[in-house]
CSV table of N, CA and C in Angstrom, one decimal:
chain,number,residue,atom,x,y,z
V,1,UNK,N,-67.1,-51.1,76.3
V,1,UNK,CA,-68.2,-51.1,77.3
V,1,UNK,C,-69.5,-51.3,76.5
V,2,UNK,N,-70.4,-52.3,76.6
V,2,UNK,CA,-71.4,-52.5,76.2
V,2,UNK,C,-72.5,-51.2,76.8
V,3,UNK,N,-73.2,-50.8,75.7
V,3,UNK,CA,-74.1,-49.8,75.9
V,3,UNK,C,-76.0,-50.1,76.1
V,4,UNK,N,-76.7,-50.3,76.7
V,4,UNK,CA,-77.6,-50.5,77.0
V,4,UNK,C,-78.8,-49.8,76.4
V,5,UNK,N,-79.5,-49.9,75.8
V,5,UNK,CA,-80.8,-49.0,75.7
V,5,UNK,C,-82.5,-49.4,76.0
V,6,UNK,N,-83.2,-48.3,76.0
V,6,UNK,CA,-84.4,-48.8,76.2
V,6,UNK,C,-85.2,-47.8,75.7
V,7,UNK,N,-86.3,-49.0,74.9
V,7,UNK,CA,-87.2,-48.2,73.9
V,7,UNK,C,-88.6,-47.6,74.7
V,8,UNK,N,-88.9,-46.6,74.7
V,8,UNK,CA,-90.0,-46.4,75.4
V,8,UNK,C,-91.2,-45.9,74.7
V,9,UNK,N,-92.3,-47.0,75.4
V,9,UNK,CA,-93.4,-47.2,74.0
V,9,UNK,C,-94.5,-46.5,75.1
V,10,UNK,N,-94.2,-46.4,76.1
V,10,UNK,CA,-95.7,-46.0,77.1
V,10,UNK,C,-95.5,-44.2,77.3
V,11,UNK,N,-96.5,-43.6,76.4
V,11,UNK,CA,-96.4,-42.1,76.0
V,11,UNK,C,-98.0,-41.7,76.7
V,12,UNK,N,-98.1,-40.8,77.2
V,12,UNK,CA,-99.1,-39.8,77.0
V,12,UNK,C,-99.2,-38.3,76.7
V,13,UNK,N,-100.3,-37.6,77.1
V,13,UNK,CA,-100.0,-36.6,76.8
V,13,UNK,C,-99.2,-35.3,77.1
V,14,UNK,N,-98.3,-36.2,78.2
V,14,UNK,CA,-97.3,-35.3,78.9
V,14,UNK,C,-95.9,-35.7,78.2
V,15,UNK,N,-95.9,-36.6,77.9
V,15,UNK,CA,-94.1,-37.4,77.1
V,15,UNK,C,-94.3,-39.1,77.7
V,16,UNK,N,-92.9,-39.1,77.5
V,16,UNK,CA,-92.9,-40.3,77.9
V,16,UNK,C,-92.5,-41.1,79.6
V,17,UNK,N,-92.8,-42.2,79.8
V,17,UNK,CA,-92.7,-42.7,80.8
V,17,UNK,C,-92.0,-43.6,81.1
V,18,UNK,N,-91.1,-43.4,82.4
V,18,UNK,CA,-89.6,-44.8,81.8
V,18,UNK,C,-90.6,-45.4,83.9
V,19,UNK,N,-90.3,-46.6,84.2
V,19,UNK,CA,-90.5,-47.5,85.5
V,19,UNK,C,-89.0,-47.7,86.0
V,20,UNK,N,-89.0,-47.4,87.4
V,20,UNK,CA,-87.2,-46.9,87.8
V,20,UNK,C,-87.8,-47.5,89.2
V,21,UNK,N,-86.8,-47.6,89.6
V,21,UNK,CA,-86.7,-48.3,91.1
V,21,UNK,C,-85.8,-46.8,91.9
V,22,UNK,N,-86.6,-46.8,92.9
V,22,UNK,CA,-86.2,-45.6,94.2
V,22,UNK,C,-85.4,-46.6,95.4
V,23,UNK,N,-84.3,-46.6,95.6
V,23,UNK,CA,-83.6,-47.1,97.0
V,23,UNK,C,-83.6,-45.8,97.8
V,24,UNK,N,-83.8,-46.4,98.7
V,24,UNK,CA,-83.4,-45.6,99.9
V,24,UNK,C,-82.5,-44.8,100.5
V,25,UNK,N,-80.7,-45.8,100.5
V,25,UNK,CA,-79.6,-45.2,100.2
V,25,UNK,C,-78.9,-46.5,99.2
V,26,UNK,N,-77.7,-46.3,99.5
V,26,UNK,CA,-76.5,-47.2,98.8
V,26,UNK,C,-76.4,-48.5,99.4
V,27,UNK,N,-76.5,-48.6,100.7
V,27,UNK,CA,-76.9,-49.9,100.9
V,27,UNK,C,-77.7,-50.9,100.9
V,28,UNK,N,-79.1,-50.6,100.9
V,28,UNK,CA,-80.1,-50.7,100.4
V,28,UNK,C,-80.7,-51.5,99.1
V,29,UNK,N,-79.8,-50.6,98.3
V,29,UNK,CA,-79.9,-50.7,97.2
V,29,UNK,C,-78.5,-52.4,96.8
V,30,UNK,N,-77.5,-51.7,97.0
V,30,UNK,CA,-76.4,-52.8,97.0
V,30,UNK,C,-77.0,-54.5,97.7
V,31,UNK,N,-77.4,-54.4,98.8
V,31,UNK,CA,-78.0,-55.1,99.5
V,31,UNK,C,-79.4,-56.2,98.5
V,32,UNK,N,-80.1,-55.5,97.9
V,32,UNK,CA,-81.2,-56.0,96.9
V,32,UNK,C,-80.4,-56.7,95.5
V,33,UNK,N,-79.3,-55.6,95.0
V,33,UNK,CA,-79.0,-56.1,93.8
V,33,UNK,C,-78.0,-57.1,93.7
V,34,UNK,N,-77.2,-57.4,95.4
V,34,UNK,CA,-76.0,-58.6,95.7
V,34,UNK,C,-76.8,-59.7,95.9
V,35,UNK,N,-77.8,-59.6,96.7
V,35,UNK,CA,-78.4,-60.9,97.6
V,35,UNK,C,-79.9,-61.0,96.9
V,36,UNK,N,-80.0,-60.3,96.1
V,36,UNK,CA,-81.3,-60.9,95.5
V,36,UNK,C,-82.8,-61.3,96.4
V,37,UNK,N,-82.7,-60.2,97.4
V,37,UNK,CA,-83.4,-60.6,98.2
V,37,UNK,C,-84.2,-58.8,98.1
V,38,UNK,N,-85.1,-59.0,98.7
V,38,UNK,CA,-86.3,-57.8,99.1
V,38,UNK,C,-85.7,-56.8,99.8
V,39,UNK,N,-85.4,-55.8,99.8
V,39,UNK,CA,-85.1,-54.9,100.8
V,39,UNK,C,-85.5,-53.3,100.5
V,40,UNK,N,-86.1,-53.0,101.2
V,40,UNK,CA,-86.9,-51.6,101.2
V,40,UNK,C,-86.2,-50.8,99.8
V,41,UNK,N,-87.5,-50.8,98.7
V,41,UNK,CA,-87.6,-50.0,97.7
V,41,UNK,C,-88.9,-49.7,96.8
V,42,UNK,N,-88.8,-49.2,96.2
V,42,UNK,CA,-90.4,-49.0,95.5
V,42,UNK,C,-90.0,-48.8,94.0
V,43,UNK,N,-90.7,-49.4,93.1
V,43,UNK,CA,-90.8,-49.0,91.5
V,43,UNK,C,-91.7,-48.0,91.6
V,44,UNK,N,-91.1,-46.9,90.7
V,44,UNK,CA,-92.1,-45.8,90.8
V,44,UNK,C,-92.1,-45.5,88.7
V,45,UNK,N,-92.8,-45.0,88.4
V,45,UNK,CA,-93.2,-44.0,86.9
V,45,UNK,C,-92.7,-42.9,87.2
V,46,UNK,N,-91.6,-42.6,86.0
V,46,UNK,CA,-91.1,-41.5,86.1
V,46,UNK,C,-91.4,-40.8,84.5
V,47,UNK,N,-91.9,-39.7,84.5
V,47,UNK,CA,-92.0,-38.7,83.3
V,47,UNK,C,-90.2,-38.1,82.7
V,48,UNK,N,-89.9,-38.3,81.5
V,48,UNK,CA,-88.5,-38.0,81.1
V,48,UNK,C,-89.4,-36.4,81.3
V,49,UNK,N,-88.5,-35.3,81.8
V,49,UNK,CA,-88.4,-33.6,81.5
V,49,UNK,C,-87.0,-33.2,81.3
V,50,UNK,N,-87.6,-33.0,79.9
V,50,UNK,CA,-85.8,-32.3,79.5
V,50,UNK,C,-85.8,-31.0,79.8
V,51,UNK,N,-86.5,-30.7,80.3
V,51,UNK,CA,-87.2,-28.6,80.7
V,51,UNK,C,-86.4,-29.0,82.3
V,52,UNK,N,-86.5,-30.4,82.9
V,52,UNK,CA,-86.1,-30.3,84.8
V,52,UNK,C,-84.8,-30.1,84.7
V,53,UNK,N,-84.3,-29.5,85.4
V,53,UNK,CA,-82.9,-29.4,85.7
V,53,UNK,C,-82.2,-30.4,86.9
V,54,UNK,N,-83.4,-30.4,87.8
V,54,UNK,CA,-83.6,-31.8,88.8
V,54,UNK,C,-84.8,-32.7,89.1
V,55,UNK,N,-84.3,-33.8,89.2
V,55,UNK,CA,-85.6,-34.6,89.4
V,55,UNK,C,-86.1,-34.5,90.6
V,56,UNK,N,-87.8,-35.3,90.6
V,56,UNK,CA,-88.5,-35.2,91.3
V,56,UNK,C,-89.4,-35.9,91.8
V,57,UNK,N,-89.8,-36.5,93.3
V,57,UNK,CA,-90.7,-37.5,93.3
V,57,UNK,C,-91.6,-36.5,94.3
V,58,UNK,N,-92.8,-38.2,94.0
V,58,UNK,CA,-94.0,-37.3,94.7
V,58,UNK,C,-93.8,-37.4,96.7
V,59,UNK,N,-94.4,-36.6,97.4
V,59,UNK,CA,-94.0,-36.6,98.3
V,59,UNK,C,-94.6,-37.7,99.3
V,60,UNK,N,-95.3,-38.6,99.0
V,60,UNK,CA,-95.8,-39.7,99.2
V,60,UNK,C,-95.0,-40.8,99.3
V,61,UNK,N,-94.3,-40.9,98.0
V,61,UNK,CA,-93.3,-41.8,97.6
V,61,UNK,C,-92.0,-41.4,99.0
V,62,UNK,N,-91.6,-40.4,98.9
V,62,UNK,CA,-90.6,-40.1,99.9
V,62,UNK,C,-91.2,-40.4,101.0
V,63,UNK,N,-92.0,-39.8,101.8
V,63,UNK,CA,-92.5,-40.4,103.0
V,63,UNK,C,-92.6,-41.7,103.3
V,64,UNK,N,-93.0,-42.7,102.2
V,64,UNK,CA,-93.1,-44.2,102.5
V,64,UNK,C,-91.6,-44.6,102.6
V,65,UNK,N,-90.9,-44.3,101.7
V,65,UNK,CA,-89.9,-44.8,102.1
V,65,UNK,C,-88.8,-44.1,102.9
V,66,UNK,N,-89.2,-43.1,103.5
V,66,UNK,CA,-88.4,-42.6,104.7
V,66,UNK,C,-87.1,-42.1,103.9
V,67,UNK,N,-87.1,-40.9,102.9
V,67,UNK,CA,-85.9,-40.8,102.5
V,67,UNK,C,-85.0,-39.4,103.6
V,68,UNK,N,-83.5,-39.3,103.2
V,68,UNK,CA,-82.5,-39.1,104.3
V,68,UNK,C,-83.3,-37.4,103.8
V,69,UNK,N,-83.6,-36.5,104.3
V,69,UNK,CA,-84.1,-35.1,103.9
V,69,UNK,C,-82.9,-34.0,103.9
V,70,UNK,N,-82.1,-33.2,103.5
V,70,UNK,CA,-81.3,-32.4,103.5
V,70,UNK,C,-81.5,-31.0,104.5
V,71,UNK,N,-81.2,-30.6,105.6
V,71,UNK,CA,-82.0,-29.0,105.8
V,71,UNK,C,-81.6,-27.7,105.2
V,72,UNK,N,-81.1,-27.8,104.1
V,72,UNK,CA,-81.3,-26.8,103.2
V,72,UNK,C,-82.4,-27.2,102.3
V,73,UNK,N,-83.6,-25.8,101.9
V,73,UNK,CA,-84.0,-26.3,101.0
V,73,UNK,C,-83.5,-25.9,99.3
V,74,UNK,N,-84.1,-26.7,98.2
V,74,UNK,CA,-83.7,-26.8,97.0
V,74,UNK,C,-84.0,-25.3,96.6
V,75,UNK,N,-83.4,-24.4,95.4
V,75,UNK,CA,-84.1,-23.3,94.8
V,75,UNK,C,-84.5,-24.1,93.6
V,76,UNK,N,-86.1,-24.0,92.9
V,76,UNK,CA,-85.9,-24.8,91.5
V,76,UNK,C,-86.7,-23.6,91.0
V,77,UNK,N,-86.6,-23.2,89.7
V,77,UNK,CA,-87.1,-22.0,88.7
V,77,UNK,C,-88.2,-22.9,87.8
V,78,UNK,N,-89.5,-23.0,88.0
V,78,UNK,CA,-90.5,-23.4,87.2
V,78,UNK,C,-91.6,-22.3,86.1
V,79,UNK,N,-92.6,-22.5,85.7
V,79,UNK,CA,-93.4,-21.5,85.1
V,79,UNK,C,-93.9,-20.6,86.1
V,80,UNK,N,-94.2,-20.9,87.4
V,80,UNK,CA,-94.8,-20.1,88.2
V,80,UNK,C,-93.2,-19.0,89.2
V,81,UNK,N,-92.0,-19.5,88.4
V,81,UNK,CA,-91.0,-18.7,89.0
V,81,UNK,C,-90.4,-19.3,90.0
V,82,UNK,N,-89.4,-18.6,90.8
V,82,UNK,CA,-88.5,-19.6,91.4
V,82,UNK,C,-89.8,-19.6,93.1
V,83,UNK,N,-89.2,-20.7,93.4
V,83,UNK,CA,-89.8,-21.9,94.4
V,83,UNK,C,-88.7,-23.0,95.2
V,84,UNK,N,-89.3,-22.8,96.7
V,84,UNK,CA,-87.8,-23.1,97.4
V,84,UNK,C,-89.1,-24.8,97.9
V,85,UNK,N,-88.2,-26.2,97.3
V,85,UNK,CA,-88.6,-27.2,97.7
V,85,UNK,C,-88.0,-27.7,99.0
V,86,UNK,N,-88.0,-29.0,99.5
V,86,UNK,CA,-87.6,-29.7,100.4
V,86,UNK,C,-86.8,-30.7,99.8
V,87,UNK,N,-85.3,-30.9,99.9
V,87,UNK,CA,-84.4,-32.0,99.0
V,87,UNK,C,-84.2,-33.1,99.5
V,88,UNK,N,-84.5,-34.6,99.1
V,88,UNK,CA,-84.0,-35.1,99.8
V,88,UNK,C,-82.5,-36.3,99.2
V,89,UNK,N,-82.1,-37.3,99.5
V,89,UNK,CA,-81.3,-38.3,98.9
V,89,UNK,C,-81.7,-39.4,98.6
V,90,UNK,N,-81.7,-40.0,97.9
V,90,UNK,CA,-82.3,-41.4,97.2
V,90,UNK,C,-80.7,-42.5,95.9
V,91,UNK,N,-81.0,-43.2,96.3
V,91,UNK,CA,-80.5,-44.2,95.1
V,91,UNK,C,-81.2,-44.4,93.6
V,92,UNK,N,-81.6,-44.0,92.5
V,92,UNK,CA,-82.1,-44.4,91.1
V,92,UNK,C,-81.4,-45.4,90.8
V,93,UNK,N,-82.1,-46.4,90.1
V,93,UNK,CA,-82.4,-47.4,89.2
V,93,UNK,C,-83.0,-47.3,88.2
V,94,UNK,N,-82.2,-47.7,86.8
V,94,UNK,CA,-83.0,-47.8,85.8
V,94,UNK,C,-82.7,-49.0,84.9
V,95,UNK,N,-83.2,-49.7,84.5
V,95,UNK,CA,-82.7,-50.6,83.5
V,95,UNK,C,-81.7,-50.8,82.6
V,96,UNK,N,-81.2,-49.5,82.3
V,96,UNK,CA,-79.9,-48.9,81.5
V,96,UNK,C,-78.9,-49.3,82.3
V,97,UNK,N,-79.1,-48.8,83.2
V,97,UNK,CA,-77.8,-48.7,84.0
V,97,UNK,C,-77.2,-50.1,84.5
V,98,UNK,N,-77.8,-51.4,84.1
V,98,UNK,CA,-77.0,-52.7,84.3
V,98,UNK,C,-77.1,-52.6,85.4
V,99,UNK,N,-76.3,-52.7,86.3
V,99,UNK,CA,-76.1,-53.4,88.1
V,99,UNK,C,-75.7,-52.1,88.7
V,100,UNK,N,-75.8,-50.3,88.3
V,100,UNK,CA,-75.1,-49.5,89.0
V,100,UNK,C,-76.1,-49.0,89.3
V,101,UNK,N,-76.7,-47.8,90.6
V,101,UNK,CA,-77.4,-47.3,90.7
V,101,UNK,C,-76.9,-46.0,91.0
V,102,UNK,N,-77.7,-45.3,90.7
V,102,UNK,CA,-77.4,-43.8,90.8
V,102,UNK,C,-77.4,-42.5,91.9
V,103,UNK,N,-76.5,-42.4,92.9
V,103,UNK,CA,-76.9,-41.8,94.4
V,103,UNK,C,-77.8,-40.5,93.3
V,104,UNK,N,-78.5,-39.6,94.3
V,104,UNK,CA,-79.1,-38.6,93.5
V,104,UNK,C,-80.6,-37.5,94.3
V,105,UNK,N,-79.6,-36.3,94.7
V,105,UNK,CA,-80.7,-35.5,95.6
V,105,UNK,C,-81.9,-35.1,94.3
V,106,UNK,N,-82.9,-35.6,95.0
V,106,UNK,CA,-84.2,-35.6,94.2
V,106,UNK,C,-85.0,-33.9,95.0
V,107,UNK,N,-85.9,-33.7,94.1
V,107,UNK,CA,-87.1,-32.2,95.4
V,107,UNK,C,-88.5,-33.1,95.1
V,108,UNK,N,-89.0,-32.9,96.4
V,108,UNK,CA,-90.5,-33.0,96.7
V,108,UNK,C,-91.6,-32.4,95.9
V,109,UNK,N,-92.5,-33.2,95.4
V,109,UNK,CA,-93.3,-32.5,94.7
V,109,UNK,C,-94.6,-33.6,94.7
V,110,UNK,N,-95.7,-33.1,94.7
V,110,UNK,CA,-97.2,-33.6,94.1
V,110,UNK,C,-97.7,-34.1,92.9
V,111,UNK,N,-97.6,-35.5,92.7
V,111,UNK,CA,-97.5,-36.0,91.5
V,111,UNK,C,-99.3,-36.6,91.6
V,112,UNK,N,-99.9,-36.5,92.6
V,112,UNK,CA,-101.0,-37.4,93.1
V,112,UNK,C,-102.0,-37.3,92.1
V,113,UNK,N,-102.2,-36.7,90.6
V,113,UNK,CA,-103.4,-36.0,90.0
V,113,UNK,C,-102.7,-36.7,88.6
V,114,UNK,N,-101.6,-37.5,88.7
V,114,UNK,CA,-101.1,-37.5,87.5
V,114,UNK,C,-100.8,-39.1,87.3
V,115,UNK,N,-100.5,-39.8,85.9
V,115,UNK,CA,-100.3,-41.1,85.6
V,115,UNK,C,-98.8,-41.3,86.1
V,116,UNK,N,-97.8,-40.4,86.6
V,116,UNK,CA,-96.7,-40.8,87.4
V,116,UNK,C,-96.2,-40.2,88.8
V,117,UNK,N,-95.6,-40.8,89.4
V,117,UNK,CA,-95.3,-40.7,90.5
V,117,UNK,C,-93.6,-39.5,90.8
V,118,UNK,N,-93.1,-38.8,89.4
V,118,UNK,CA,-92.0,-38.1,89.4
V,118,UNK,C,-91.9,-37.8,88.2
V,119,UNK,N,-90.3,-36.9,88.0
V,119,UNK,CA,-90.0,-36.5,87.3
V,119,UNK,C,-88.4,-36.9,86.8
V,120,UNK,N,-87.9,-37.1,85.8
V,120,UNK,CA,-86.4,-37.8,85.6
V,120,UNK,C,-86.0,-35.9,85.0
V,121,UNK,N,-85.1,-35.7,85.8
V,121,UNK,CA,-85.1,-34.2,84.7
V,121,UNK,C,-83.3,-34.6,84.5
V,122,UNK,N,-82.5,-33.4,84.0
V,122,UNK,CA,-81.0,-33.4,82.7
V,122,UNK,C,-80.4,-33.9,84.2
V,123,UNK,N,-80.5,-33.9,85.8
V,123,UNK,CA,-79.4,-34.5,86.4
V,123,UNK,C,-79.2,-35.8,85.8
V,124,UNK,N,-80.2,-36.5,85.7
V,124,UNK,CA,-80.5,-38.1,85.5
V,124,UNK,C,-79.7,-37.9,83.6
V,125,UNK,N,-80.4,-37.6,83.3
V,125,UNK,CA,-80.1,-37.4,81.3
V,125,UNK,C,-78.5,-37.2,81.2
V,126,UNK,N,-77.9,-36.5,82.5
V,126,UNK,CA,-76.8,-35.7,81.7
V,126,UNK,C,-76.1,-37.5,81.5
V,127,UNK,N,-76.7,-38.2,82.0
V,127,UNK,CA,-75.6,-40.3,81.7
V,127,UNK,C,-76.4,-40.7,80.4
V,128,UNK,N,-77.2,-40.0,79.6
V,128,UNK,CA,-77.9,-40.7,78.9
V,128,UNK,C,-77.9,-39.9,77.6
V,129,UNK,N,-78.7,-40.8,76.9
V,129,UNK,CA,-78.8,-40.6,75.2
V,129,UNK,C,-79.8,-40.4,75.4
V,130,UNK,N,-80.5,-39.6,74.9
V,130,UNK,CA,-82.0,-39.4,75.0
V,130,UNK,C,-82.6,-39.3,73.7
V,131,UNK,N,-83.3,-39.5,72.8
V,131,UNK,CA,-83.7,-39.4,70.9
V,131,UNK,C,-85.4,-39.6,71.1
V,132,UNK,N,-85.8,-39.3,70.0
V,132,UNK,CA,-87.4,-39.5,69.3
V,132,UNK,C,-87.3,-39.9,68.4
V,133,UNK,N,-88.0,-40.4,68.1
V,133,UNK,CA,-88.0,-41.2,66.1
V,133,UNK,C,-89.4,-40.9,66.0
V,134,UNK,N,-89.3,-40.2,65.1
V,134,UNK,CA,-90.7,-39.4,64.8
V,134,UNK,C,-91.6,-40.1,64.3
V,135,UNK,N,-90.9,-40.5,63.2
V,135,UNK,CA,-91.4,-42.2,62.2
V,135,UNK,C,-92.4,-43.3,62.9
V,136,UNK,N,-92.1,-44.0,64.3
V,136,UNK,CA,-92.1,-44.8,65.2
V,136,UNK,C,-93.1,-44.1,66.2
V,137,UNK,N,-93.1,-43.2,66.6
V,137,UNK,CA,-92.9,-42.4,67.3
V,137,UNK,C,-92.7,-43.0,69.2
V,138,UNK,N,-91.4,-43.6,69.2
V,138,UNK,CA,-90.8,-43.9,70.0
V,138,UNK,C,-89.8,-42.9,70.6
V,139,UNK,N,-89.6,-43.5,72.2
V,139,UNK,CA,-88.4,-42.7,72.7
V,139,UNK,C,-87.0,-43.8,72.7
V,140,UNK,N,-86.2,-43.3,72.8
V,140,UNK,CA,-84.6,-44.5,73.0
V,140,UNK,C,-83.7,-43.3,73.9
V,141,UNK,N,-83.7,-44.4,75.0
V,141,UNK,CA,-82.8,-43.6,76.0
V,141,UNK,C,-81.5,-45.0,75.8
V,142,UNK,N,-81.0,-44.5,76.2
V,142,UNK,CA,-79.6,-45.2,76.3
V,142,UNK,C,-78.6,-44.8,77.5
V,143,UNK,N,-77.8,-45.0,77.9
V,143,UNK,CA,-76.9,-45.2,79.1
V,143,UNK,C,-75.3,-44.6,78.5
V,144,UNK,N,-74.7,-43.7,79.1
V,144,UNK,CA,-73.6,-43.5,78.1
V,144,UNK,C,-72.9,-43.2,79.1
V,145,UNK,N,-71.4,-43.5,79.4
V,145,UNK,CA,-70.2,-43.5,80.6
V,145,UNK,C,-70.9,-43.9,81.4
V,146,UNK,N,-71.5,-44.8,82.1
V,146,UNK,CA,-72.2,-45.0,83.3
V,146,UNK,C,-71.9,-46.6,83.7
C-alpha cells in the first residue's frame, strides 16, 4: 500500500497548519470526489493538537455548512477543566488520505480570533504519522492503514 505524506511548511506561533476539506456527510463527499463536480463543502485551516483528544471546528464553519448536530452533548477536559460542547458529524479530507474521507464527530468551538478555522486533535492522528525535524524545522504527517 503506497503511503502518502505531507510536509508542512506553514507554522506559527501555535504549531502547525495542515488545509483539509469538511463534507457535510458521506455522500457529499463521495458525490464531489466521483463526479468531480461542486457539491457543498468548505476548505478550512486546521491546527495539528496532539494535547486534542477530539477535533474541532469553529462554529461558523458548522453553521454554514449545516452539519448533522448529535443531542448529546461532548464532555472535553481542557486547561480551564472539563466543558460540555455541542457534537456534531462531518466527513474530513486531507490530502494523505488519497480518495478516502474520514466520517468523524467533531465539538464546536470559537476559532474567530485565530489564523485557523479548527483543530485536528489524536482522533484524526491516531491514522497518521506525525514527526518534526528539528534540523528543517518542518512537520511530516503521513497516512498509515488508511
Amino acid at each position: 500500500m503506497q503511503q502518502q505524506q505531507f510536509i508542512i511548511e506553514e507554522l506559527n506561533e501555535n504549531g502547525p497548519i495542515i488545509l483539509a476539506e469538511i463534507h457535510t456527510n458521506e455522500h457529499t463527499f463521495l458525490y464531489n470526489k466521483n463526479k468531480q463536480q461542486p457539491s457543498l463543502y468548505k476548505k478550512a485551516r486546521l491546527l495539528i493538537d496532539t494535547g486534542a483528544s477530539i477535533s474541532g471546528l469553529d462554529k461558523d464553519l458548522i453553521q454554514l455548512l449545516q452539519l448533522p448536530e448529535y443531542t448529546a452533548l461532548a464532555q472535553v477536559e481542557g486547561a480551564g477543566g472539563l466543558v460540555q460542547l455541542k457534537k456534531y458529524r462531518c466527513v474530513l479530507y486531507l490530502p494523505i488520505f488519497l480518495q478516502k474521507g474520514l466520517p468523524l464527530d467533531i465539538v464546536e468551538g470559537n476559532f474567530q480570533q485565530t489564523p485557523y478555522q479548527g483543530i485536528l486533535g489524536r482522533d484524526v492522528l491516531q491514522f497518521c504519522h506525525f514527526e518534526y525535524s528539528g534540523p528543517s524545522g518542518k512537520y511530516i504527517l503521513k497516512a498509515i492503514n488508511f
